[in-house]
mmCIF file of C-alpha atoms in Angstrom:
data_model
loop_
_atom_site.group_PDB
_atom_site.id
_atom_site.type_symbol
_atom_site.label_atom_id
_atom_site.label_comp_id
_atom_site.label_asym_id
_atom_site.label_seq_id
_atom_site.Cartn_x
_atom_site.Cartn_y
_atom_site.Cartn_z
ATOM 1 C CA UNK A 101 13.410 -94.767 -47.924
ATOM 2 C CA UNK A 102 12.876 -93.189 -51.291
ATOM 3 C CA UNK A 103 16.523 -92.332 -51.710
ATOM 4 C CA UNK A 104 16.793 -90.402 -48.467
ATOM 5 C CA UNK A 105 20.209 -90.406 -46.801
ATOM 6 C CA UNK A 106 20.800 -92.778 -43.925
ATOM 7 C CA UNK A 107 19.623 -91.128 -40.752
ATOM 8 C CA UNK A 108 19.235 -92.102 -37.104
ATOM 9 C CA UNK A 109 16.704 -94.772 -36.363
ATOM 10 C CA UNK A 110 15.580 -93.286 -33.069
ATOM 11 C CA UNK A 111 15.466 -89.616 -32.621
ATOM 12 C CA UNK A 112 13.980 -87.155 -30.233
ATOM 13 C CA UNK A 113 14.325 -85.405 -33.687
ATOM 14 C CA UNK A 114 13.825 -87.166 -37.116
ATOM 15 C CA UNK A 115 13.863 -90.687 -38.468
ATOM 16 C CA UNK A 116 12.388 -93.859 -39.937
ATOM 17 C CA UNK A 117 10.531 -91.821 -42.519
ATOM 18 C CA UNK A 118 8.579 -94.755 -43.909
ATOM 19 C CA UNK A 119 6.338 -95.117 -40.860
ATOM 20 C CA UNK A 120 7.096 -91.964 -38.948
ATOM 21 C CA UNK A 121 8.200 -94.180 -36.084
ATOM 22 C CA UNK A 122 11.291 -92.319 -35.149
ATOM 23 C CA UNK A 123 11.376 -89.732 -32.440
ATOM 24 C CA UNK A 124 13.070 -86.431 -32.330
ATOM 25 C CA UNK A 125 13.673 -84.231 -29.411
ATOM 26 C CA UNK A 126 14.396 -81.210 -31.526
ATOM 27 C CA UNK A 127 15.366 -77.847 -30.372
ATOM 28 C CA UNK A 128 16.016 -74.508 -32.008
ATOM 29 C CA UNK A 129 17.048 -74.643 -35.644
ATOM 30 C CA UNK A 130 20.745 -74.806 -36.190
ATOM 31 C CA UNK A 131 21.679 -72.985 -39.337
ATOM 32 C CA UNK A 132 25.271 -74.152 -39.153
ATOM 33 C CA UNK A 133 24.820 -77.745 -38.120
ATOM 34 C CA UNK A 134 21.511 -78.432 -39.791
ATOM 35 C CA UNK A 135 19.056 -78.119 -36.920
ATOM 36 C CA UNK A 136 19.757 -81.448 -35.286
ATOM 37 C CA UNK A 137 19.063 -82.746 -31.846
ATOM 38 C CA UNK A 138 18.202 -85.816 -29.837
ATOM 39 C CA UNK A 139 18.257 -88.811 -32.157
ATOM 40 C CA UNK A 140 19.134 -92.457 -31.924
ATOM 41 C CA UNK A 141 21.711 -93.375 -34.530
ATOM 42 C CA UNK A 142 21.259 -96.590 -36.492
ATOM 43 C CA UNK A 143 24.780 -97.569 -35.512
ATOM 44 C CA UNK A 144 23.707 -97.651 -31.866
ATOM 45 C CA UNK A 145 21.711 -100.799 -32.677
ATOM 46 C CA UNK A 146 21.278 -102.954 -29.617
ATOM 47 C CA UNK A 147 22.112 -100.116 -27.261
ATOM 48 C CA UNK A 148 19.241 -98.060 -28.599
ATOM 49 C CA UNK A 149 16.897 -101.023 -28.342
ATOM 50 C CA UNK A 150 17.943 -101.606 -24.751
ATOM 51 C CA UNK A 151 17.447 -98.026 -23.703
ATOM 52 C CA UNK A 152 14.251 -97.057 -25.477
ATOM 53 C CA UNK A 153 11.307 -99.071 -26.699
ATOM 54 C CA UNK A 154 9.610 -97.444 -29.653
ATOM 55 C CA UNK A 155 6.312 -98.310 -31.269
ATOM 56 C CA UNK A 156 6.472 -98.423 -35.059
ATOM 57 C CA UNK A 157 2.752 -98.868 -35.537
ATOM 58 C CA UNK A 158 0.343 -96.147 -36.505
ATOM 59 C CA UNK A 159 -1.503 -94.423 -33.650
ATOM 60 C CA UNK A 160 -4.654 -96.106 -32.490
ATOM 61 C CA UNK A 161 -7.912 -94.789 -33.943
ATOM 62 C CA UNK A 162 -9.369 -92.046 -31.813
ATOM 63 C CA UNK A 163 -6.011 -90.955 -30.386
ATOM 64 C CA UNK A 164 -6.392 -87.424 -29.023
ATOM 65 C CA UNK A 165 -4.033 -84.953 -30.568
ATOM 66 C CA UNK A 166 -2.495 -82.465 -28.154
ATOM 67 C CA UNK A 167 -3.112 -78.763 -28.593
ATOM 68 C CA UNK A 168 -0.423 -77.045 -30.651
ATOM 69 C CA UNK A 169 0.421 -80.106 -32.707
ATOM 70 C CA UNK A 170 -0.195 -80.812 -36.364
ATOM 71 C CA UNK A 171 -2.450 -83.604 -37.641
ATOM 72 C CA UNK A 172 -0.122 -86.065 -39.386
ATOM 73 C CA UNK A 173 -2.840 -87.305 -41.726
ATOM 74 C CA UNK A 174 -3.792 -83.770 -42.723
ATOM 75 C CA UNK A 175 -0.155 -82.914 -43.449
ATOM 76 C CA UNK A 176 0.334 -86.036 -45.584
ATOM 77 C CA UNK A 177 -2.958 -85.453 -47.397
ATOM 78 C CA UNK A 178 -2.036 -81.852 -48.257
ATOM 79 C CA UNK A 179 1.326 -82.988 -49.617
ATOM 80 C CA UNK A 180 -0.244 -85.752 -51.695
ATOM 81 C CA UNK A 181 -2.821 -83.399 -53.205
ATOM 82 C CA UNK A 182 -0.141 -80.844 -54.049
ATOM 83 C CA UNK A 183 2.054 -83.461 -55.737
ATOM 84 C CA UNK A 184 -0.938 -84.723 -57.761
ATOM 85 C CA UNK A 185 -1.443 -81.168 -59.011
ATOM 86 C CA UNK A 186 2.225 -80.775 -59.909
ATOM 87 C CA UNK A 187 2.924 -78.467 -56.956
ATOM 88 C CA UNK A 188 5.381 -78.614 -54.080
ATOM 89 C CA UNK A 189 4.378 -81.215 -51.513
ATOM 90 C CA UNK A 190 6.818 -79.756 -49.034
ATOM 91 C CA UNK A 191 5.349 -76.269 -49.304
ATOM 92 C CA UNK A 192 1.782 -77.534 -48.923
ATOM 93 C CA UNK A 193 2.746 -79.613 -45.904
ATOM 94 C CA UNK A 194 4.564 -76.689 -44.295
ATOM 95 C CA UNK A 195 1.486 -74.508 -44.657
ATOM 96 C CA UNK A 196 -0.579 -77.049 -42.720
ATOM 97 C CA UNK A 197 2.094 -77.323 -40.036
ATOM 98 C CA UNK A 198 2.350 -73.541 -39.714
ATOM 99 C CA UNK A 199 -1.406 -73.171 -39.271
ATOM 100 C CA UNK A 200 -1.493 -75.905 -36.633
ATOM 101 C CA UNK A 201 0.432 -73.943 -34.035
ATOM 102 C CA UNK A 202 3.074 -76.684 -33.756
ATOM 103 C CA UNK A 203 6.001 -74.530 -32.672
ATOM 104 C CA UNK A 204 8.614 -77.185 -33.407
ATOM 105 C CA UNK A 205 6.984 -78.844 -36.406
ATOM 106 C CA UNK A 206 8.700 -78.384 -39.744
ATOM 107 C CA UNK A 207 9.177 -80.011 -43.140
ATOM 108 C CA UNK A 208 12.531 -80.949 -44.717
ATOM 109 C CA UNK A 209 13.358 -81.779 -48.299
ATOM 110 C CA UNK A 210 15.875 -84.479 -49.233
ATOM 111 C CA UNK A 211 18.791 -82.086 -49.386
ATOM 112 C CA UNK A 212 18.032 -80.695 -45.955
ATOM 113 C CA UNK A 213 17.841 -84.207 -44.579
ATOM 114 C CA UNK A 214 21.206 -84.990 -46.134
ATOM 115 C CA UNK A 215 22.640 -81.918 -44.403
ATOM 116 C CA UNK A 216 21.047 -83.076 -41.171
ATOM 117 C CA UNK A 217 22.724 -86.483 -41.411
ATOM 118 C CA UNK A 218 26.047 -84.807 -42.162
ATOM 119 C CA UNK A 219 25.669 -82.610 -39.091
ATOM 120 C CA UNK A 220 25.311 -85.640 -36.845
ATOM 121 C CA UNK A 221 28.953 -86.412 -37.572
ATOM 122 C CA UNK A 222 29.946 -82.887 -36.584
ATOM 123 C CA UNK A 223 30.725 -81.852 -40.192
ATOM 124 C CA UNK A 224 28.846 -79.417 -42.398
ATOM 125 C CA UNK A 225 29.292 -76.856 -45.147
ATOM 126 C CA UNK A 226 27.991 -73.425 -44.289
ATOM 127 C CA UNK A 227 28.828 -70.071 -42.749
ATOM 128 C CA UNK A 228 28.940 -70.999 -39.074
ATOM 129 C CA UNK A 229 25.871 -69.430 -37.470
ATOM 130 C CA UNK A 230 22.978 -70.711 -35.401
ATOM 131 C CA UNK A 231 19.597 -69.056 -35.818
ATOM 132 C CA UNK A 232 16.151 -69.114 -34.255
ATOM 133 C CA UNK A 233 12.783 -67.850 -35.395
ATOM 134 C CA UNK A 234 10.932 -65.556 -33.020
ATOM 135 C CA UNK A 235 7.165 -65.571 -32.604
ATOM 136 C CA UNK A 236 6.942 -62.563 -34.935
ATOM 137 C CA UNK A 237 8.665 -64.587 -37.667
ATOM 138 C CA UNK A 238 11.967 -62.722 -37.465
ATOM 139 C CA UNK A 239 15.090 -64.850 -37.909
ATOM 140 C CA UNK A 240 17.719 -63.993 -35.310
ATOM 141 C CA UNK A 241 21.337 -65.102 -35.076
ATOM 142 C CA UNK A 242 21.502 -67.093 -31.838
ATOM 143 C CA UNK A 243 25.187 -67.925 -31.949
ATOM 144 C CA UNK A 244 28.278 -67.687 -34.158
ATOM 145 C CA UNK A 245 30.893 -70.427 -34.535
ATOM 146 C CA UNK A 246 34.207 -68.987 -33.243
ATOM 147 C CA UNK A 247 36.692 -68.582 -36.070
ATOM 148 C CA UNK A 248 34.122 -69.488 -38.731
ATOM 149 C CA UNK A 249 33.229 -67.480 -41.860
ATOM 150 C CA UNK A 250 30.381 -65.596 -40.166
ATOM 151 C CA UNK A 251 32.549 -64.690 -37.174
ATOM 152 C CA UNK A 252 35.301 -63.367 -39.441
ATOM 153 C CA UNK A 253 32.716 -61.295 -41.305
ATOM 154 C CA UNK A 254 31.646 -59.691 -38.036
ATOM 155 C CA UNK A 255 28.257 -61.362 -37.448
ATOM 156 C CA UNK A 256 27.112 -61.396 -33.834
ATOM 157 C CA UNK A 257 24.523 -63.122 -31.720
ATOM 158 C CA UNK A 258 21.413 -60.949 -31.729
ATOM 159 C CA UNK A 259 21.758 -59.827 -35.361
ATOM 160 C CA UNK A 260 18.490 -60.110 -37.274
ATOM 161 C CA UNK A 261 18.739 -61.873 -40.598
ATOM 162 C CA UNK A 262 16.560 -60.168 -43.208
ATOM 163 C CA UNK A 263 17.553 -61.864 -46.451
ATOM 164 C CA UNK A 264 19.951 -64.415 -47.944
ATOM 165 C CA UNK A 265 21.111 -63.729 -51.511
ATOM 166 C CA UNK A 266 18.131 -61.425 -51.943
ATOM 167 C CA UNK A 267 15.561 -63.931 -50.629
ATOM 168 C CA UNK A 268 13.624 -62.517 -47.690
ATOM 169 C CA UNK A 269 13.690 -64.890 -44.714
ATOM 170 C CA UNK A 270 11.234 -63.288 -42.288
ATOM 171 C CA UNK A 271 8.460 -65.781 -41.652
ATOM 172 C CA UNK A 272 10.357 -68.729 -43.124
ATOM 173 C CA UNK A 273 10.921 -71.939 -41.192
ATOM 174 C CA UNK A 274 14.481 -72.243 -39.924
ATOM 175 C CA UNK A 275 14.909 -75.323 -42.133
ATOM 176 C CA UNK A 276 14.262 -73.117 -45.190
ATOM 177 C CA UNK A 277 16.823 -70.595 -43.976
ATOM 178 C CA UNK A 278 19.269 -73.484 -43.571
ATOM 179 C CA UNK A 279 18.701 -74.437 -47.201
ATOM 180 C CA UNK A 280 19.487 -70.887 -48.362
ATOM 181 C CA UNK A 281 22.665 -70.651 -46.301
ATOM 182 C CA UNK A 282 24.048 -73.998 -47.347
ATOM 183 C CA UNK A 283 25.870 -74.574 -50.605
ATOM 184 C CA UNK A 284 29.222 -75.527 -52.040
ATOM 185 C CA UNK A 285 32.364 -74.709 -50.081
ATOM 186 C CA UNK A 286 34.081 -71.665 -51.539
ATOM 187 C CA UNK A 287 30.907 -70.003 -52.849
ATOM 188 C CA UNK A 288 29.773 -66.604 -51.507
ATOM 189 C CA UNK A 289 26.443 -65.820 -49.899
ATOM 190 C CA UNK A 290 25.142 -62.283 -49.343
ATOM 191 C CA UNK A 291 23.454 -61.670 -45.995
ATOM 192 C CA UNK A 292 21.294 -58.637 -45.266
ATOM 193 C CA UNK A 293 21.141 -58.015 -41.514
ATOM 194 C CA UNK A 294 19.708 -55.588 -39.000
ATOM 195 C CA UNK A 295 21.685 -54.608 -35.901
ATOM 196 C CA UNK A 296 20.638 -51.925 -33.456
ATOM 197 C CA UNK A 297 18.244 -50.421 -35.984
ATOM 198 C CA UNK A 298 20.850 -50.204 -38.747
ATOM 199 C CA UNK A 299 20.851 -52.394 -41.867
ATOM 200 C CA UNK A 300 24.072 -54.182 -42.786
ATOM 201 C CA UNK A 301 25.137 -56.267 -45.777
ATOM 202 C CA UNK A 302 27.873 -58.881 -45.455
ATOM 203 C CA UNK A 303 29.236 -61.283 -48.051
ATOM 204 C CA UNK A 304 30.351 -64.528 -46.437
ATOM 205 C CA UNK A 305 32.154 -67.417 -48.138
ATOM 206 C CA UNK A 306 30.887 -70.887 -47.270
ATOM 207 C CA UNK A 307 33.374 -73.346 -45.808
ATOM 208 C CA UNK A 308 33.601 -76.967 -44.816
ATOM 209 C CA UNK A 309 33.363 -76.783 -41.029
ATOM 210 C CA UNK A 310 33.743 -79.146 -38.119
ATOM 211 C CA UNK A 311 32.925 -78.896 -34.447
ATOM 212 C CA UNK A 312 34.981 -80.759 -31.876
ATOM 213 C CA UNK A 313 32.104 -81.883 -29.643
ATOM 214 C CA UNK A 314 34.115 -82.645 -26.494
ATOM 215 C CA UNK A 315 37.187 -80.829 -25.186
ATOM 216 C CA UNK A 316 38.960 -81.362 -21.876
ATOM 217 C CA UNK A 317 41.132 -79.063 -19.792
ATOM 218 C CA UNK A 318 42.477 -79.077 -16.254
ATOM 219 C CA UNK A 319 42.125 -76.401 -13.601
ATOM 220 C CA UNK A 320 44.132 -76.024 -10.425
ATOM 221 C CA UNK A 321 43.003 -78.179 -7.549
ATOM 222 C CA UNK A 322 42.382 -81.374 -9.557
ATOM 223 C CA UNK A 323 39.334 -80.026 -11.392
ATOM 224 C CA UNK A 324 38.667 -81.455 -14.842
ATOM 225 C CA UNK A 325 36.490 -79.358 -17.166
ATOM 226 C CA UNK A 326 34.662 -81.419 -19.806
ATOM 227 C CA UNK A 327 33.089 -79.085 -22.362
ATOM 228 C CA UNK A 328 30.413 -80.695 -24.557
ATOM 229 C CA UNK A 329 29.285 -78.412 -27.387
ATOM 230 C CA UNK A 330 26.908 -80.938 -28.977
ATOM 231 C CA UNK A 331 25.980 -84.597 -28.713
ATOM 232 C CA UNK A 332 27.226 -85.732 -32.125
ATOM 233 C CA UNK A 333 28.421 -89.265 -32.836
ATOM 234 C CA UNK A 334 31.081 -90.470 -30.423
ATOM 235 C CA UNK A 335 30.642 -87.617 -27.935
ATOM 236 C CA UNK A 336 29.190 -89.829 -25.201
ATOM 237 C CA UNK A 337 32.194 -92.175 -25.252
ATOM 238 C CA UNK A 338 34.524 -89.172 -25.202
ATOM 239 C CA UNK A 339 32.841 -87.928 -22.036
ATOM 240 C CA UNK A 340 33.224 -91.355 -20.433
ATOM 241 C CA UNK A 341 36.902 -91.490 -21.426
ATOM 242 C CA UNK A 342 37.497 -88.016 -19.978
ATOM 243 C CA UNK A 343 35.912 -89.030 -16.677
ATOM 244 C CA UNK A 344 38.059 -92.174 -16.471
ATOM 245 C CA UNK A 345 41.194 -90.113 -17.197
ATOM 246 C CA UNK A 346 40.441 -87.487 -14.540
ATOM 247 C CA UNK A 347 42.813 -87.431 -11.538
ATOM 248 C CA UNK A 348 41.741 -89.729 -8.678
ATOM 249 C CA UNK A 349 39.890 -87.760 -6.032
ATOM 250 C CA UNK A 350 39.431 -84.793 -8.358
ATOM 251 C CA UNK A 351 36.165 -83.149 -9.350
ATOM 252 C CA UNK A 352 34.509 -82.744 -12.740
ATOM 253 C CA UNK A 353 32.872 -79.696 -14.242
ATOM 254 C CA UNK A 354 30.537 -80.819 -17.057
ATOM 255 C CA UNK A 355 30.129 -77.683 -19.162
ATOM 256 C CA UNK A 356 26.892 -77.844 -21.171
ATOM 257 C CA UNK A 357 26.548 -74.112 -21.749
ATOM 258 C CA UNK A 358 25.527 -73.371 -25.323
ATOM 259 C CA UNK A 359 24.921 -77.069 -26.037
ATOM 260 C CA UNK A 360 21.891 -77.158 -28.359
ATOM 261 C CA UNK A 361 21.344 -80.908 -28.201
ATOM 262 C CA UNK A 362 22.239 -83.818 -30.435
ATOM 263 C CA UNK A 363 21.834 -87.565 -30.538
ATOM 264 C CA UNK A 364 19.848 -88.862 -27.585
ATOM 265 C CA UNK A 365 21.891 -92.077 -27.499
ATOM 266 C CA UNK A 366 25.021 -89.979 -27.030
ATOM 267 C CA UNK A 367 23.363 -87.904 -24.300
ATOM 268 C CA UNK A 368 22.344 -91.061 -22.443
ATOM 269 C CA UNK A 369 25.900 -92.423 -22.786
ATOM 270 C CA UNK A 370 27.282 -89.175 -21.388
ATOM 271 C CA UNK A 371 24.883 -89.317 -18.429
ATOM 272 C CA UNK A 372 25.870 -92.955 -17.903
ATOM 273 C CA UNK A 373 29.452 -91.820 -17.233
ATOM 274 C CA UNK A 374 28.201 -90.512 -13.871
ATOM 275 C CA UNK A 375 25.434 -93.010 -13.051
ATOM 276 C CA UNK A 376 25.243 -96.689 -12.234
ATOM 277 C CA UNK A 377 22.203 -97.542 -14.310
ATOM 278 C CA UNK A 378 18.730 -96.266 -13.545
ATOM 279 C CA UNK A 379 16.400 -93.751 -15.127
ATOM 280 C CA UNK A 380 17.647 -90.882 -17.284
ATOM 281 C CA UNK A 381 14.306 -89.682 -18.644
ATOM 282 C CA UNK A 382 10.851 -90.727 -19.730
ATOM 283 C CA UNK A 383 9.048 -89.518 -22.826
ATOM 284 C CA UNK A 384 5.629 -90.021 -24.296
ATOM 285 C CA UNK A 385 4.440 -90.557 -27.826
ATOM 286 C CA UNK A 386 0.760 -89.727 -28.190
ATOM 287 C CA UNK A 387 0.174 -90.575 -24.536
ATOM 288 C CA UNK A 388 2.217 -93.801 -24.374
ATOM 289 C CA UNK A 389 5.193 -93.542 -22.004
ATOM 290 C CA UNK A 390 8.691 -94.824 -22.869
ATOM 291 C CA UNK A 391 11.906 -94.845 -20.825
ATOM 292 C CA UNK A 392 15.595 -94.016 -21.270
ATOM 293 C CA UNK A 393 17.943 -95.809 -18.858
ATOM 294 C CA UNK A 394 21.612 -95.261 -18.089
ATOM 295 C CA UNK A 395 24.142 -98.048 -18.556
ATOM 296 C CA UNK A 396 25.598 -99.473 -15.335
ATOM 297 C CA UNK A 397 29.126 -98.869 -14.093
ATOM 298 C CA UNK A 398 29.471 -95.085 -14.173
ATOM 299 C CA UNK A 399 31.490 -93.042 -11.677
ATOM 300 C CA UNK A 400 29.021 -92.257 -8.902
ATOM 301 C CA UNK A 401 31.506 -90.918 -6.335
ATOM 302 C CA UNK A 402 33.429 -88.136 -8.047
ATOM 303 C CA UNK A 403 32.165 -84.606 -7.159
ATOM 304 C CA UNK A 404 30.323 -83.178 -10.157
ATOM 305 C CA UNK A 405 28.988 -79.794 -11.250
ATOM 306 C CA UNK A 406 26.934 -79.230 -14.415
ATOM 307 C CA UNK A 407 27.371 -75.759 -15.934
ATOM 308 C CA UNK A 408 24.262 -74.563 -17.807
ATOM 309 C CA UNK A 409 22.806 -71.423 -19.358
ATOM 310 C CA UNK A 410 20.024 -70.252 -21.663
ATOM 311 C CA UNK A 411 21.751 -71.973 -24.593
ATOM 312 C CA UNK A 412 21.547 -75.399 -22.919
ATOM 313 C CA UNK A 413 18.794 -77.160 -24.851
ATOM 314 C CA UNK A 414 17.061 -80.419 -25.601
ATOM 315 C CA UNK A 415 19.324 -83.447 -25.133
ATOM 316 C CA UNK A 416 21.685 -81.318 -23.003
ATOM 317 C CA UNK A 417 18.744 -80.508 -20.724
ATOM 318 C CA UNK A 418 17.925 -84.218 -20.619
ATOM 319 C CA UNK A 419 21.416 -84.914 -19.226
ATOM 320 C CA UNK A 420 21.293 -82.031 -16.756
ATOM 321 C CA UNK A 421 17.828 -82.957 -15.506
ATOM 322 C CA UNK A 422 18.856 -86.575 -14.949
ATOM 323 C CA UNK A 423 22.016 -85.694 -13.025
ATOM 324 C CA UNK A 424 20.192 -83.086 -10.961
ATOM 325 C CA UNK A 425 17.173 -85.238 -10.113
ATOM 326 C CA UNK A 426 19.321 -88.246 -9.285
ATOM 327 C CA UNK A 427 21.320 -86.134 -6.828
ATOM 328 C CA UNK A 428 24.454 -86.735 -8.856
ATOM 329 C CA UNK A 429 25.355 -83.169 -9.840
ATOM 330 C CA UNK A 430 24.936 -79.614 -8.658
ATOM 331 C CA UNK A 431 23.669 -77.431 -11.518
ATOM 332 C CA UNK A 432 25.381 -74.027 -11.661
ATOM 333 C CA UNK A 433 24.589 -71.144 -14.022
ATOM 334 C CA UNK A 434 21.337 -69.744 -15.381
ATOM 335 C CA UNK A 435 17.999 -71.218 -16.414
ATOM 336 C CA UNK A 436 18.173 -73.499 -19.448
ATOM 337 C CA UNK A 437 16.243 -72.996 -22.678
ATOM 338 C CA UNK A 438 13.289 -75.319 -22.023
ATOM 339 C CA UNK A 439 13.021 -77.550 -25.109
ATOM 340 C CA UNK A 440 11.421 -80.789 -24.020
ATOM 341 C CA UNK A 441 8.911 -81.760 -26.687
ATOM 342 C CA UNK A 442 9.147 -84.903 -28.805
ATOM 343 C CA UNK A 443 8.906 -84.875 -32.588
ATOM 344 C CA UNK A 444 8.193 -87.779 -34.912
ATOM 345 C CA UNK A 445 8.900 -87.738 -38.663
ATOM 346 C CA UNK A 446 6.634 -88.835 -41.503
ATOM 347 C CA UNK A 447 7.852 -89.237 -45.075
ATOM 348 C CA UNK A 448 5.682 -87.428 -47.617
ATOM 349 C CA UNK A 449 4.852 -88.429 -51.217
ATOM 350 C CA UNK A 450 7.529 -86.190 -52.752
ATOM 351 C CA UNK A 451 10.275 -87.583 -50.478
ATOM 352 C CA UNK A 452 10.238 -84.669 -48.042
ATOM 353 C CA UNK A 453 9.838 -85.358 -44.325
ATOM 354 C CA UNK A 454 7.398 -83.696 -41.933
ATOM 355 C CA UNK A 455 8.582 -83.624 -38.349
ATOM 356 C CA UNK A 456 5.634 -83.144 -36.004
ATOM 357 C CA UNK A 457 5.333 -82.789 -32.241
ATOM 358 C CA UNK A 458 3.746 -85.824 -30.575
ATOM 359 C CA UNK A 459 4.600 -85.485 -26.885
ATOM 360 C CA UNK A 460 7.102 -84.399 -24.227
ATOM 361 C CA UNK A 461 9.905 -85.872 -22.162
ATOM 362 C CA UNK A 462 10.318 -85.708 -18.378
ATOM 363 C CA UNK A 463 13.201 -85.938 -15.946
ATOM 364 C CA UNK A 464 13.474 -88.818 -13.447
ATOM 365 C CA UNK A 465 11.512 -86.753 -10.923
ATOM 366 C CA UNK A 466 8.719 -86.258 -13.437
ATOM 367 C CA UNK A 467 9.492 -82.658 -14.379
ATOM 368 C CA UNK A 468 8.489 -81.452 -17.818
ATOM 369 C CA UNK A 469 11.096 -78.969 -19.017
ATOM 370 C CA UNK A 470 9.273 -77.807 -22.120
ATOM 371 C CA UNK A 471 8.897 -74.046 -21.882
ATOM 372 C CA UNK A 472 10.277 -73.830 -18.350
ATOM 373 C CA UNK A 473 13.771 -75.245 -18.549
ATOM 374 C CA UNK A 474 15.958 -76.203 -15.598
ATOM 375 C CA UNK A 475 16.535 -73.853 -12.695
ATOM 376 C CA UNK A 476 20.139 -74.243 -11.481
ATOM 377 C CA UNK A 477 20.837 -75.146 -7.863
ATOM 378 C CA UNK A 478 23.366 -72.318 -7.693
ATOM 379 C CA UNK A 479 22.522 -69.262 -9.848
ATOM 380 C CA UNK A 480 25.544 -67.684 -11.525
ATOM 381 C CA UNK A 481 26.180 -65.297 -14.394
ATOM 382 C CA UNK A 482 29.412 -64.466 -16.168
ATOM 383 C CA UNK A 483 31.523 -65.911 -13.338
ATOM 384 C CA UNK A 484 29.731 -69.255 -13.368
ATOM 385 C CA UNK A 485 32.950 -71.231 -13.691
ATOM 386 C CA UNK A 486 34.365 -69.581 -10.566
ATOM 387 C CA UNK A 487 31.177 -70.405 -8.680
ATOM 388 C CA UNK A 488 31.423 -73.982 -9.916
ATOM 389 C CA UNK A 489 34.987 -74.265 -8.567
ATOM 390 C CA UNK A 490 33.736 -72.973 -5.211
ATOM 391 C CA UNK A 491 30.942 -75.559 -5.191
ATOM 392 C CA UNK A 492 33.412 -78.349 -5.975
ATOM 393 C CA UNK A 493 35.595 -77.096 -3.139
ATOM 394 C CA UNK A 494 32.614 -77.403 -0.837
ATOM 395 C CA UNK A 495 32.242 -80.997 -2.017
ATOM 396 C CA UNK A 496 35.795 -81.755 -0.953
ATOM 397 C CA UNK A 497 37.785 -81.169 -4.142
ATOM 398 C CA UNK A 498 41.207 -79.688 -3.491
ATOM 399 C CA UNK A 499 40.911 -79.931 0.267
#
């Protein structure tokens, strides 16, 4: 793999760079965590093989490329030509991707891929912000890690990031912004921001950070709240353990608000905690459909509510859609983000990796969530948790 770090073998996000056979269900770029989402981890081995069948061969000649996707051969050719001329293969490839209209396509260098792999364990070195790129190219802070360096410096969701250490970021891919924000723990980074029309400058010190992906708390009336912030390694088993430890006869509130995705294998494991086998999702790769199935033996009787909002993305939407379509959970909150496209990586001549959109995934009922998201069964705003408790009460919890 040309010295690339070990990364998930199946990903609705990036992997198997040699043949571009790995899928990725990416979502918005995560500046703090390294822009990860829906991947199969190599350690999942047989479980991944049992849940998803992936084709490692090249696409058949004449395969029609969907609108808004980049031509893999054109991207690889541009990178090869640039390398032959002593130029940046990554930059040349990114230019082709940008012109293609592939909203989720991007190119990573080796260091960015290393950061990505690190993020899958829930560890990273950075400032603790999530960012997205708007259609006008502006980079906006989408979320701030509570208690992290950026939060202590006063950064807020909605701030516009103008430059990092003097490097303008407007128009850059989120992966390139990630590279600028990352560095050695203890080193400072100067951020130029815009908030409410006023320019601000903040110096933030990078730190080694960690997210606890699953936390559990109890509410009155035998309600167990399982908060999943991301589907990093081990999170699916933690969800299953939390469900098994919940009081008999009690209800569960699966809180996926602000969950930007993660490893697809972990998302499927989490869904399996509430299902007894059966379909979780389907996805297509250049027109060929594949399936994701739940493991048997989940708790199918316990009352369940899934809390969602506009920050619920990608693999988190996959879980919500499966539980909703299967009649297993009542979704409460606000419409989810709507990230349901599938990316597949291709390793380029200089060792960088181009991640290009190749298809979409669908819920068990056949819904495509890309661009539309999930509409909750019970709309709720700031008091969503209270509404969820009421719904669980209507399902017999606490009565």
